[in-house]
Amino acid sequence: MRTLIIIAIGILVGLLTMWVMRKARKSPRTAFLAFAILWLAFCLYNMWVGVSSAGYAVTEELPFLAINFLVPVGVVFALRKRIGRAH
């Protein structure tokens, strides 16, 4: 359940980033890169908490890191492609 919540938050953060950057007249590519870097930092922090506080092994957390990062980034990437064609 936590993974689904993290993915949903990631998609929302990605959409918010795209919207804010569009209002600031930045390119969709710049917005995507900003989101991807921000989201990777959050996912790495989330993994660190799982390893250091919850006691999970790094090898147990790696699949969740991949899912939590790749799904929202994939959704925002598809949106960036769509927005990029509109301009």
mmCIF file of N, CA, C and O in Angstrom:
data_model
loop_
_atom_site.group_PDB
_atom_site.id
_atom_site.type_symbol
_atom_site.label_atom_id
_atom_site.label_comp_id
_atom_site.label_asym_id
_atom_site.label_seq_id
_atom_site.Cartn_x
_atom_site.Cartn_y
_atom_site.Cartn_z
ATOM 1 N N MET A 1 0.826 -1.192 0.000
ATOM 2 C CA MET A 1 0.000 0.000 0.000
ATOM 3 C C MET A 1 0.874 1.260 0.000
ATOM 4 O O MET A 1 0.552 2.230 -0.663
ATOM 5 N N ARG A 2 1.967 1.228 0.761
ATOM 6 C CA ARG A 2 2.861 2.388 0.821
ATOM 7 C C ARG A 2 3.436 2.704 -0.563
ATOM 8 O O ARG A 2 3.557 3.868 -0.935
ATOM 9 N N THR A 3 3.756 1.666 -1.330
ATOM 10 C CA THR A 3 4.302 1.878 -2.671
ATOM 11 C C THR A 3 3.301 2.604 -3.551
ATOM 12 O O THR A 3 3.664 3.526 -4.294
ATOM 13 N N LEU A 4 2.030 2.218 -3.474
ATOM 14 C CA LEU A 4 1.002 2.893 -4.275
ATOM 15 C C LEU A 4 0.852 4.358 -3.871
ATOM 16 O O LEU A 4 0.654 5.228 -4.724
ATOM 17 N N ILE A 5 0.951 4.621 -2.592
ATOM 18 C CA ILE A 5 0.855 6.005 -2.113
ATOM 19 C C ILE A 5 2.042 6.821 -2.619
ATOM 20 O O ILE A 5 1.867 7.952 -3.097
ATOM 21 N N ILE A 6 3.245 6.256 -2.547
ATOM 22 C CA ILE A 6 4.443 6.960 -3.033
ATOM 23 C C ILE A 6 4.320 7.227 -4.536
ATOM 24 O O ILE A 6 4.650 8.322 -5.008
ATOM 25 N N ILE A 7 3.837 6.245 -5.286
ATOM 26 C CA ILE A 7 3.671 6.428 -6.730
ATOM 27 C C ILE A 7 2.662 7.539 -7.015
ATOM 28 O O ILE A 7 2.902 8.402 -7.869
ATOM 29 N N ALA A 8 1.545 7.529 -6.298
ATOM 30 C CA ALA A 8 0.530 8.572 -6.497
ATOM 31 C C ALA A 8 1.089 9.950 -6.162
ATOM 32 O O ALA A 8 0.859 10.924 -6.888
ATOM 33 N N ILE A 9 1.830 10.042 -5.071
ATOM 34 C CA ILE A 9 2.452 11.319 -4.702
ATOM 35 C C ILE A 9 3.435 11.753 -5.787
ATOM 36 O O ILE A 9 3.487 12.927 -6.159
ATOM 37 N N GLY A 10 4.205 10.800 -6.311
ATOM 38 C CA GLY A 10 5.162 11.123 -7.372
ATOM 39 C C GLY A 10 4.492 11.670 -8.611
ATOM 40 O O GLY A 10 4.968 12.639 -9.215
ATOM 41 N N ILE A 11 3.394 11.064 -9.000
ATOM 42 C CA ILE A 11 2.672 11.554 -10.176
ATOM 43 C C ILE A 11 2.132 12.954 -9.921
ATOM 44 O O ILE A 11 2.234 13.839 -10.779
ATOM 45 N N LEU A 12 1.590 13.171 -8.732
ATOM 46 C CA LEU A 12 1.075 14.504 -8.401
ATOM 47 C C LEU A 12 2.187 15.549 -8.370
ATOM 48 O O LEU A 12 2.018 16.658 -8.884
ATOM 49 N N VAL A 13 3.327 15.190 -7.780
ATOM 50 C CA VAL A 13 4.466 16.119 -7.754
ATOM 51 C C VAL A 13 4.944 16.401 -9.179
ATOM 52 O O VAL A 13 5.271 17.537 -9.525
ATOM 53 N N GLY A 14 4.968 15.378 -10.009
ATOM 54 C CA GLY A 14 5.371 15.561 -11.400
ATOM 55 C C GLY A 14 4.439 16.482 -12.157
ATOM 56 O O GLY A 14 4.879 17.373 -12.890
ATOM 57 N N LEU A 15 3.147 16.280 -11.977
ATOM 58 C CA LEU A 15 2.174 17.148 -12.646
ATOM 59 C C LEU A 15 2.273 18.577 -12.134
ATOM 60 O O LEU A 15 2.199 19.530 -12.920
ATOM 61 N N LEU A 16 2.466 18.727 -10.840
ATOM 62 C CA LEU A 16 2.632 20.065 -10.262
ATOM 63 C C LEU A 16 3.892 20.734 -10.792
ATOM 64 O O LEU A 16 3.873 21.927 -11.142
ATOM 65 N N THR A 17 4.971 19.981 -10.886
ATOM 66 C CA THR A 17 6.222 20.527 -11.423
ATOM 67 C C THR A 17 6.035 20.974 -12.870
ATOM 68 O O THR A 17 6.479 22.060 -13.255
ATOM 69 N N MET A 18 5.372 20.139 -13.661
ATOM 70 C CA MET A 18 5.132 20.498 -15.065
ATOM 71 C C MET A 18 4.281 21.773 -15.150
ATOM 72 O O MET A 18 4.551 22.649 -15.966
ATOM 73 N N TRP A 19 3.281 21.880 -14.296
ATOM 74 C CA TRP A 19 2.396 23.040 -14.327
ATOM 75 C C TRP A 19 3.146 24.308 -13.910
ATOM 76 O O TRP A 19 3.039 25.345 -14.570
ATOM 77 N N VAL A 20 3.916 24.220 -12.812
ATOM 78 C CA VAL A 20 4.659 25.388 -12.326
ATOM 79 C C VAL A 20 5.685 25.840 -13.362
ATOM 80 O O VAL A 20 5.816 27.036 -13.638
ATOM 81 N N MET A 21 6.400 24.892 -13.934
ATOM 82 C CA MET A 21 7.424 25.244 -14.920
ATOM 83 C C MET A 21 6.785 25.813 -16.190
ATOM 84 O O MET A 21 7.362 26.684 -16.844
ATOM 85 N N ARG A 22 5.603 25.328 -16.529
ATOM 86 C CA ARG A 22 4.912 25.880 -17.711
ATOM 87 C C ARG A 22 4.505 27.337 -17.451
ATOM 88 O O ARG A 22 4.616 28.177 -18.336
ATOM 89 N N LYS A 23 4.018 27.604 -16.238
ATOM 90 C CA LYS A 23 3.654 28.982 -15.879
ATOM 91 C C LYS A 23 4.882 29.883 -15.883
ATOM 92 O O LYS A 23 4.779 31.070 -16.159
ATOM 93 N N ALA A 24 6.058 29.327 -15.564
ATOM 94 C CA ALA A 24 7.299 30.094 -15.568
ATOM 95 C C ALA A 24 7.919 30.146 -16.959
ATOM 96 O O ALA A 24 9.034 30.638 -17.118
ATOM 97 N N ARG A 25 7.203 29.628 -17.937
ATOM 98 C CA ARG A 25 7.632 29.631 -19.344
ATOM 99 C C ARG A 25 8.931 28.856 -19.573
ATOM 100 O O ARG A 25 9.770 29.256 -20.374
ATOM 101 N N LYS A 26 9.077 27.763 -18.837
ATOM 102 C CA LYS A 26 10.216 26.870 -19.050
ATOM 103 C C LYS A 26 9.778 25.764 -20.012
ATOM 104 O O LYS A 26 8.598 25.450 -20.128
ATOM 105 N N SER A 27 10.740 25.167 -20.688
ATOM 106 C CA SER A 27 10.409 24.115 -21.646
ATOM 107 C C SER A 27 9.957 22.856 -20.907
ATOM 108 O O SER A 27 10.344 22.622 -19.756
ATOM 109 N N PRO A 28 9.140 22.023 -21.568
ATOM 110 C CA PRO A 28 8.733 20.760 -20.951
ATOM 111 C C PRO A 28 9.929 19.874 -20.606
ATOM 112 O O PRO A 28 9.897 19.146 -19.619
ATOM 113 N N ARG A 29 10.985 19.952 -21.388
ATOM 114 C CA ARG A 29 12.179 19.153 -21.106
ATOM 115 C C ARG A 29 12.829 19.586 -19.796
ATOM 116 O O ARG A 29 13.229 18.761 -18.975
ATOM 117 N N THR A 30 12.936 20.886 -19.587
ATOM 118 C CA THR A 30 13.503 21.416 -18.343
ATOM 119 C C THR A 30 12.646 21.005 -17.148
ATOM 120 O O THR A 30 13.179 20.609 -16.108
ATOM 121 N N ALA A 31 11.340 21.089 -17.303
ATOM 122 C CA ALA A 31 10.434 20.697 -16.228
ATOM 123 C C ALA A 31 10.585 19.216 -15.908
ATOM 124 O O ALA A 31 10.628 18.819 -14.744
ATOM 125 N N PHE A 32 10.691 18.389 -16.945
ATOM 126 C CA PHE A 32 10.849 16.953 -16.727
ATOM 127 C C PHE A 32 12.156 16.651 -16.007
ATOM 128 O O PHE A 32 12.186 15.861 -15.063
ATOM 129 N N LEU A 33 13.234 17.268 -16.442
ATOM 130 C CA LEU A 33 14.528 17.019 -15.803
ATOM 131 C C LEU A 33 14.527 17.475 -14.347
ATOM 132 O O LEU A 33 15.087 16.795 -13.477
ATOM 133 N N ALA A 34 13.900 18.611 -14.074
ATOM 134 C CA ALA A 34 13.816 19.093 -12.689
ATOM 135 C C ALA A 34 13.037 18.099 -11.838
ATOM 136 O O ALA A 34 13.450 17.765 -10.718
ATOM 137 N N PHE A 35 11.920 17.616 -12.361
ATOM 138 C CA PHE A 35 11.136 16.642 -11.617
ATOM 139 C C PHE A 35 11.907 15.348 -11.411
ATOM 140 O O PHE A 35 11.905 14.792 -10.303
ATOM 141 N N ALA A 36 12.560 14.844 -12.448
ATOM 142 C CA ALA A 36 13.273 13.569 -12.351
ATOM 143 C C ALA A 36 14.375 13.634 -11.280
ATOM 144 O O ALA A 36 14.529 12.706 -10.491
ATOM 145 N N ILE A 37 15.099 14.731 -11.236
ATOM 146 C CA ILE A 37 16.159 14.883 -10.237
ATOM 147 C C ILE A 37 15.560 14.996 -8.836
ATOM 148 O O ILE A 37 16.020 14.342 -7.893
ATOM 149 N N LEU A 38 14.534 15.797 -8.693
ATOM 150 C CA LEU A 38 13.854 15.948 -7.404
ATOM 151 C C LEU A 38 13.283 14.612 -6.941
ATOM 152 O O LEU A 38 13.440 14.229 -5.778
ATOM 153 N N TRP A 39 12.649 13.887 -7.835
ATOM 154 C CA TRP A 39 12.018 12.632 -7.472
ATOM 155 C C TRP A 39 13.058 11.547 -7.144
ATOM 156 O O TRP A 39 12.845 10.740 -6.238
ATOM 157 N N LEU A 40 14.159 11.535 -7.853
ATOM 158 C CA LEU A 40 15.218 10.578 -7.543
ATOM 159 C C LEU A 40 15.767 10.829 -6.144
ATOM 160 O O LEU A 40 15.974 9.882 -5.367
ATOM 161 N N ALA A 41 15.965 12.093 -5.801
ATOM 162 C CA ALA A 41 16.453 12.432 -4.459
ATOM 163 C C ALA A 41 15.464 11.959 -3.396
ATOM 164 O O ALA A 41 15.857 11.369 -2.381
ATOM 165 N N PHE A 42 14.181 12.171 -3.630
ATOM 166 C CA PHE A 42 13.173 11.717 -2.674
ATOM 167 C C PHE A 42 13.161 10.191 -2.555
ATOM 168 O O PHE A 42 13.089 9.648 -1.454
ATOM 169 N N CYS A 43 13.229 9.502 -3.679
ATOM 170 C CA CYS A 43 13.207 8.032 -3.663
ATOM 171 C C CYS A 43 14.440 7.459 -2.975
ATOM 172 O O CYS A 43 14.341 6.466 -2.242
ATOM 173 N N LEU A 44 15.588 8.075 -3.190
ATOM 174 C CA LEU A 44 16.797 7.622 -2.499
ATOM 175 C C LEU A 44 16.688 7.862 -0.993
ATOM 176 O O LEU A 44 17.101 7.020 -0.187
ATOM 177 N N TYR A 45 16.115 8.988 -0.612
ATOM 178 C CA TYR A 45 15.876 9.255 0.808
ATOM 179 C C TYR A 45 14.915 8.220 1.392
ATOM 180 O O TYR A 45 15.133 7.701 2.493
ATOM 181 N N ASN A 46 13.857 7.921 0.665
ATOM 182 C CA ASN A 46 12.886 6.927 1.108
ATOM 183 C C ASN A 46 13.554 5.562 1.292
ATOM 184 O O ASN A 46 13.286 4.854 2.266
ATOM 185 N N MET A 47 14.436 5.211 0.386
ATOM 186 C CA MET A 47 15.162 3.944 0.495
ATOM 187 C C MET A 47 16.085 3.970 1.712
ATOM 188 O O MET A 47 16.176 2.989 2.453
ATOM 189 N N TRP A 48 16.765 5.080 1.925
ATOM 190 C CA TRP A 48 17.664 5.210 3.065
ATOM 191 C C TRP A 48 16.897 5.038 4.378
ATOM 192 O O TRP A 48 17.377 4.377 5.306
ATOM 193 N N VAL A 49 15.704 5.611 4.457
ATOM 194 C CA VAL A 49 14.880 5.456 5.662
ATOM 195 C C VAL A 49 14.506 3.990 5.845
ATOM 196 O O VAL A 49 14.562 3.463 6.964
ATOM 197 N N GLY A 50 14.141 3.322 4.765
ATOM 198 C CA GLY A 50 13.792 1.910 4.862
ATOM 199 C C GLY A 50 14.949 1.039 5.319
ATOM 200 O O GLY A 50 14.767 0.090 6.076
ATOM 201 N N VAL A 51 16.134 1.379 4.871
ATOM 202 C CA VAL A 51 17.311 0.590 5.240
ATOM 203 C C VAL A 51 17.776 0.930 6.655
ATOM 204 O O VAL A 51 18.044 0.034 7.457
ATOM 205 N N SER A 52 17.855 2.215 6.965
ATOM 206 C CA SER A 52 18.423 2.609 8.256
ATOM 207 C C SER A 52 17.439 2.485 9.419
ATOM 208 O O SER A 52 17.822 2.062 10.503
ATOM 209 N N SER A 53 16.196 2.844 9.212
ATOM 210 C CA SER A 53 15.232 2.852 10.314
ATOM 211 C C SER A 53 14.409 1.572 10.406
ATOM 212 O O SER A 53 14.191 1.050 11.492
ATOM 213 N N ALA A 54 13.923 1.101 9.274
ATOM 214 C CA ALA A 54 13.038 -0.065 9.285
ATOM 215 C C ALA A 54 13.811 -1.375 9.284
ATOM 216 O O ALA A 54 13.236 -2.433 9.513
ATOM 217 N N GLY A 55 15.100 -1.320 8.985
ATOM 218 C CA GLY A 55 15.922 -2.508 9.063
ATOM 219 C C GLY A 55 15.905 -3.405 7.841
ATOM 220 O O GLY A 55 16.334 -4.549 7.901
ATOM 221 N N TYR A 56 15.411 -2.891 6.722
ATOM 222 C CA TYR A 56 15.423 -3.683 5.492
ATOM 223 C C TYR A 56 16.826 -3.683 4.886
ATOM 224 O O TYR A 56 17.585 -2.740 5.059
ATOM 225 N N ALA A 57 17.129 -4.720 4.142
ATOM 226 C CA ALA A 57 18.405 -4.785 3.424
ATOM 227 C C ALA A 57 18.304 -3.954 2.145
ATOM 228 O O ALA A 57 17.211 -3.765 1.601
ATOM 229 N N VAL A 58 19.435 -3.481 1.677
ATOM 230 C CA VAL A 58 19.465 -2.697 0.434
ATOM 231 C C VAL A 58 18.886 -3.520 -0.714
ATOM 232 O O VAL A 58 18.128 -2.995 -1.540
ATOM 233 N N THR A 59 19.211 -4.802 -0.753
ATOM 234 C CA THR A 59 18.696 -5.649 -1.842
ATOM 235 C C THR A 59 17.181 -5.812 -1.773
ATOM 236 O O THR A 59 16.543 -6.017 -2.800
ATOM 237 N N GLU A 60 16.597 -5.703 -0.582
ATOM 238 C CA GLU A 60 15.140 -5.743 -0.452
ATOM 239 C C GLU A 60 14.504 -4.436 -0.917
ATOM 240 O O GLU A 60 13.389 -4.425 -1.433
ATOM 241 N N GLU A 61 15.200 -3.347 -0.719
ATOM 242 C CA GLU A 61 14.657 -2.029 -1.044
ATOM 243 C C GLU A 61 14.853 -1.630 -2.510
ATOM 244 O O GLU A 61 14.112 -0.789 -3.012
ATOM 245 N N LEU A 62 15.833 -2.193 -3.186
ATOM 246 C CA LEU A 62 16.109 -1.802 -4.580
ATOM 247 C C LEU A 62 14.919 -1.954 -5.528
ATOM 248 O O LEU A 62 14.656 -1.049 -6.330
ATOM 249 N N PRO A 63 14.163 -3.066 -5.482
ATOM 250 C CA PRO A 63 13.001 -3.155 -6.375
ATOM 251 C C PRO A 63 11.969 -2.059 -6.109
ATOM 252 O O PRO A 63 11.357 -1.523 -7.044
ATOM 253 N N PHE A 64 11.781 -1.717 -4.847
ATOM 254 C CA PHE A 64 10.826 -0.659 -4.510
ATOM 255 C C PHE A 64 11.333 0.710 -4.946
ATOM 256 O O PHE A 64 10.548 1.562 -5.371
ATOM 257 N N LEU A 65 12.637 0.909 -4.847
ATOM 258 C CA LEU A 65 13.231 2.141 -5.360
ATOM 259 C C LEU A 65 12.953 2.271 -6.850
ATOM 260 O O LEU A 65 12.524 3.331 -7.325
ATOM 261 N N ALA A 66 13.161 1.188 -7.581
ATOM 262 C CA ALA A 66 12.944 1.217 -9.026
ATOM 263 C C ALA A 66 11.480 1.506 -9.367
ATOM 264 O O ALA A 66 11.192 2.347 -10.223
ATOM 265 N N ILE A 67 10.575 0.831 -8.706
ATOM 266 C CA ILE A 67 9.144 1.038 -8.978
ATOM 267 C C ILE A 67 8.723 2.448 -8.604
ATOM 268 O O ILE A 67 8.042 3.140 -9.378
ATOM 269 N N ASN A 68 9.112 2.878 -7.391
ATOM 270 C CA ASN A 68 8.719 4.212 -6.917
ATOM 271 C C ASN A 68 9.277 5.325 -7.793
ATOM 272 O O ASN A 68 8.668 6.391 -7.907
ATOM 273 N N PHE A 69 10.429 5.099 -8.406
ATOM 274 C CA PHE A 69 11.026 6.122 -9.264
ATOM 275 C C PHE A 69 10.504 6.033 -10.698
ATOM 276 O O PHE A 69 10.093 7.029 -11.280
ATOM 277 N N LEU A 70 10.515 4.837 -11.264
ATOM 278 C CA LEU A 70 10.246 4.698 -12.690
ATOM 279 C C LEU A 70 8.792 4.935 -13.087
ATOM 280 O O LEU A 70 8.534 5.487 -14.163
ATOM 281 N N VAL A 71 7.843 4.541 -12.268
ATOM 282 C CA VAL A 71 6.435 4.717 -12.648
ATOM 283 C C VAL A 71 6.066 6.203 -12.750
ATOM 284 O O VAL A 71 5.575 6.651 -13.793
ATOM 285 N N PRO A 72 6.298 7.020 -11.707
ATOM 286 C CA PRO A 72 5.960 8.442 -11.855
ATOM 287 C C PRO A 72 6.772 9.140 -12.952
ATOM 288 O O PRO A 72 6.243 9.963 -13.697
ATOM 289 N N VAL A 73 8.056 8.800 -13.072
ATOM 290 C CA VAL A 73 8.884 9.428 -14.099
ATOM 291 C C VAL A 73 8.382 9.027 -15.491
ATOM 292 O O VAL A 73 8.352 9.850 -16.403
ATOM 293 N N GLY A 74 7.952 7.789 -15.646
ATOM 294 C CA GLY A 74 7.400 7.352 -16.929
ATOM 295 C C GLY A 74 6.122 8.094 -17.287
ATOM 296 O O GLY A 74 5.923 8.499 -18.440
ATOM 297 N N VAL A 75 5.254 8.292 -16.311
ATOM 298 C CA VAL A 75 4.007 9.030 -16.551
ATOM 299 C C VAL A 75 4.311 10.473 -16.934
ATOM 300 O O VAL A 75 3.750 11.010 -17.902
ATOM 301 N N VAL A 76 5.198 11.119 -16.198
ATOM 302 C CA VAL A 76 5.536 12.517 -16.486
ATOM 303 C C VAL A 76 6.278 12.621 -17.824
ATOM 304 O O VAL A 76 6.083 13.573 -18.572
ATOM 305 N N PHE A 77 7.102 11.635 -18.148
ATOM 306 C CA PHE A 77 7.792 11.634 -19.438
ATOM 307 C C PHE A 77 6.784 11.572 -20.579
ATOM 308 O O PHE A 77 6.904 12.312 -21.569
ATOM 309 N N ALA A 78 5.781 10.706 -20.459
ATOM 310 C CA ALA A 78 4.737 10.618 -21.488
ATOM 311 C C ALA A 78 3.987 11.944 -21.602
ATOM 312 O O ALA A 78 3.673 12.389 -22.708
ATOM 313 N N LEU A 79 3.716 12.576 -20.484
ATOM 314 C CA LEU A 79 3.064 13.880 -20.498
ATOM 315 C C LEU A 79 3.956 14.931 -21.145
ATOM 316 O O LEU A 79 3.477 15.753 -21.918
ATOM 317 N N ARG A 80 5.250 14.895 -20.858
ATOM 318 C CA ARG A 80 6.175 15.848 -21.457
ATOM 319 C C ARG A 80 6.188 15.699 -22.963
ATOM 320 O O ARG A 80 6.192 16.679 -23.697
ATOM 321 N N LYS A 81 6.165 14.464 -23.440
ATOM 322 C CA LYS A 81 6.134 14.238 -24.881
ATOM 323 C C LYS A 81 4.870 14.837 -25.477
ATOM 324 O O LYS A 81 4.902 15.455 -26.539
ATOM 325 N N ARG A 82 3.767 14.666 -24.790
ATOM 326 C CA ARG A 82 2.487 15.181 -25.295
ATOM 327 C C ARG A 82 2.482 16.710 -25.292
ATOM 328 O O ARG A 82 2.030 17.343 -26.241
ATOM 329 N N ILE A 83 2.991 17.315 -24.222
ATOM 330 C CA ILE A 83 3.029 18.774 -24.130
ATOM 331 C C ILE A 83 4.005 19.331 -25.161
ATOM 332 O O ILE A 83 3.749 20.354 -25.781
ATOM 333 N N GLY A 84 5.134 18.656 -25.333
ATOM 334 C CA GLY A 84 6.145 19.114 -26.281
ATOM 335 C C GLY A 84 5.604 19.177 -27.703
ATOM 336 O O GLY A 84 5.963 20.062 -28.479
ATOM 337 N N ARG A 85 4.727 18.256 -28.068
ATOM 338 C CA ARG A 85 4.130 18.276 -29.406
ATOM 339 C C ARG A 85 3.098 19.381 -29.556
ATOM 340 O O ARG A 85 2.833 19.862 -30.621
ATOM 341 N N ALA A 86 2.485 19.786 -28.421
ATOM 342 C CA ALA A 86 1.436 20.817 -28.469
ATOM 343 C C ALA A 86 2.024 22.188 -28.727
ATOM 344 O O ALA A 86 1.351 23.085 -29.213
ATOM 345 N N HIS A 87 3.295 22.385 -28.398
ATOM 346 C CA HIS A 87 3.912 23.717 -28.591
ATOM 347 C C HIS A 87 4.642 23.798 -29.871
ATOM 348 O O HIS A 87 5.258 23.123 -30.446
#
